[in-house]
Amino acid sequence: AIHTVMYFYYFLAGLNIRVSWALLLTISQIAQMFGGLFINIWFVHMYLNGIHCTCWEPEIISIAGMLIYSSY
């Protein structure tokens, strides 16, 4: 959802339209990143401690999540 708003912001910026909510967009992007990072760390913690997961292929999910968040 944040990326949709971000690309709309870039569209407006390309038209030289300044918006008042640019800082809010940046804060939302950072909050989304930390939220996703927290969820990923929690999931890895559950997996490494043998807590049951009903998801498909928890190993792949753990590795993919850590790769994505380590790329930032």
PDB file of C-alpha atoms in Angstrom:
ATOM      1  CA  ALA A   1       0.000   0.000   0.000  1.00  0.00           C
ATOM      2  CA  ILE A   2       2.828   2.380   0.846  1.00  0.00           C
ATOM      3  CA  HIS A   3       4.462   1.738  -2.521  1.00  0.00           C
ATOM      4  CA  THR A   4       1.289   2.717  -4.366  1.00  0.00           C
ATOM      5  CA  VAL A   5       1.205   6.045  -2.557  1.00  0.00           C
ATOM      6  CA  MET A   6       4.950   6.448  -3.086  1.00  0.00           C
ATOM      7  CA  TYR A   7       4.661   6.002  -6.852  1.00  0.00           C
ATOM      8  CA  PHE A   8       1.733   8.428  -6.921  1.00  0.00           C
ATOM      9  CA  TYR A   9       3.946  10.912  -5.075  1.00  0.00           C
ATOM     10  CA  TYR A  10       6.702  10.402  -7.682  1.00  0.00           C
ATOM     11  CA  PHE A  11       4.125  10.976 -10.418  1.00  0.00           C
ATOM     12  CA  LEU A  12       3.062  14.256  -8.817  1.00  0.00           C
ATOM     13  CA  ALA A  13       6.685  15.278  -8.280  1.00  0.00           C
ATOM     14  CA  GLY A  14       7.357  14.586 -11.956  1.00  0.00           C
ATOM     15  CA  LEU A  15       4.613  17.085 -12.744  1.00  0.00           C
ATOM     16  CA  ASN A  16       6.259  19.606 -10.371  1.00  0.00           C
ATOM     17  CA  ILE A  17       3.348  19.350  -7.949  1.00  0.00           C
ATOM     18  CA  ARG A  18       4.506  19.684  -4.357  1.00  0.00           C
ATOM     19  CA  VAL A  19       2.520  17.894  -1.683  1.00  0.00           C
ATOM     20  CA  SER A  20       2.342  18.568   2.037  1.00  0.00           C
ATOM     21  CA  TRP A  21       2.370  14.885   3.019  1.00  0.00           C
ATOM     22  CA  ALA A  22       5.856  13.931   1.759  1.00  0.00           C
ATOM     23  CA  LEU A  23       7.259  13.618   5.294  1.00  0.00           C
ATOM     24  CA  LEU A  24       4.315  11.437   6.334  1.00  0.00           C
ATOM     25  CA  LEU A  25       5.034   9.174   3.365  1.00  0.00           C
ATOM     26  CA  THR A  26       8.672   8.814   4.392  1.00  0.00           C
ATOM     27  CA  ILE A  27       7.717   8.042   7.997  1.00  0.00           C
ATOM     28  CA  SER A  28       5.182   5.471   6.777  1.00  0.00           C
ATOM     29  CA  GLN A  29       7.817   3.764   4.615  1.00  0.00           C
ATOM     30  CA  ILE A  30      10.201   3.543   7.555  1.00  0.00           C
ATOM     31  CA  ALA A  31       7.444   2.225   9.838  1.00  0.00           C
ATOM     32  CA  GLN A  32       6.515  -0.405   7.253  1.00  0.00           C
ATOM     33  CA  MET A  33      10.142  -1.514   7.003  1.00  0.00           C
ATOM     34  CA  PHE A  34      10.562  -1.851  10.775  1.00  0.00           C
ATOM     35  CA  GLY A  35       7.196  -3.614  11.076  1.00  0.00           C
ATOM     36  CA  GLY A  36       8.179  -6.132   8.420  1.00  0.00           C
ATOM     37  CA  LEU A  37      11.581  -6.587  10.005  1.00  0.00           C
ATOM     38  CA  PHE A  38       9.982  -7.275  13.396  1.00  0.00           C
ATOM     39  CA  ILE A  39       7.568  -9.811  11.897  1.00  0.00           C
ATOM     40  CA  ASN A  40      10.417 -11.540  10.061  1.00  0.00           C
ATOM     41  CA  ILE A  41      12.619 -11.717  13.171  1.00  0.00           C
ATOM     42  CA  TRP A  42       9.690 -13.079  15.190  1.00  0.00           C
ATOM     43  CA  PHE A  43       9.013 -15.721  12.539  1.00  0.00           C
ATOM     44  CA  VAL A  44      12.675 -16.807  12.486  1.00  0.00           C
ATOM     45  CA  HIS A  45      12.636 -16.935  16.293  1.00  0.00           C
ATOM     46  CA  MET A  46       9.571 -19.202  16.212  1.00  0.00           C
ATOM     47  CA  TYR A  47      11.136 -21.419  13.562  1.00  0.00           C
ATOM     48  CA  LEU A  48      14.474 -21.776  15.357  1.00  0.00           C
ATOM     49  CA  ASN A  49      12.741 -22.591  18.653  1.00  0.00           C
ATOM     50  CA  GLY A  50      10.512 -25.258  17.132  1.00  0.00           C
ATOM     51  CA  ILE A  51       7.259 -23.361  17.640  1.00  0.00           C
ATOM     52  CA  HIS A  52       4.634 -24.856  15.323  1.00  0.00           C
ATOM     53  CA  CYS A  53       3.845 -22.949  12.135  1.00  0.00           C
ATOM     54  CA  THR A  54       0.898 -23.751   9.886  1.00  0.00           C
ATOM     55  CA  CYS A  55       2.559 -22.091   6.908  1.00  0.00           C
ATOM     56  CA  TRP A  56       4.028 -23.846   3.884  1.00  0.00           C
ATOM     57  CA  GLU A  57       7.841 -24.224   3.774  1.00  0.00           C
ATOM     58  CA  PRO A  58       8.877 -22.191   6.863  1.00  0.00           C
ATOM     59  CA  GLU A  59      12.552 -22.643   5.956  1.00  0.00           C
ATOM     60  CA  ILE A  60      12.102 -20.906   2.611  1.00  0.00           C
ATOM     61  CA  ILE A  61      10.032 -18.137   4.185  1.00  0.00           C
ATOM     62  CA  SER A  62      12.694 -17.544   6.853  1.00  0.00           C
ATOM     63  CA  ILE A  63      15.548 -17.432   4.354  1.00  0.00           C
ATOM     64  CA  ALA A  64      13.668 -15.259   1.847  1.00  0.00           C
ATOM     65  CA  GLY A  65      12.612 -12.797   4.527  1.00  0.00           C
ATOM     66  CA  MET A  66      16.103 -12.451   5.927  1.00  0.00           C
ATOM     67  CA  LEU A  67      17.555 -11.980   2.430  1.00  0.00           C
ATOM     68  CA  ILE A  68      15.011  -9.278   1.624  1.00  0.00           C
ATOM     69  CA  TYR A  69      15.546  -7.337   4.838  1.00  0.00           C
ATOM     70  CA  SER A  70      19.326  -7.712   4.782  1.00  0.00           C
ATOM     71  CA  SER A  71      19.377  -6.078   1.346  1.00  0.00           C
ATOM     72  CA  TYR A  72      18.275  -2.746   2.831  1.00  0.00           C
TER      73      TYR A  72
END
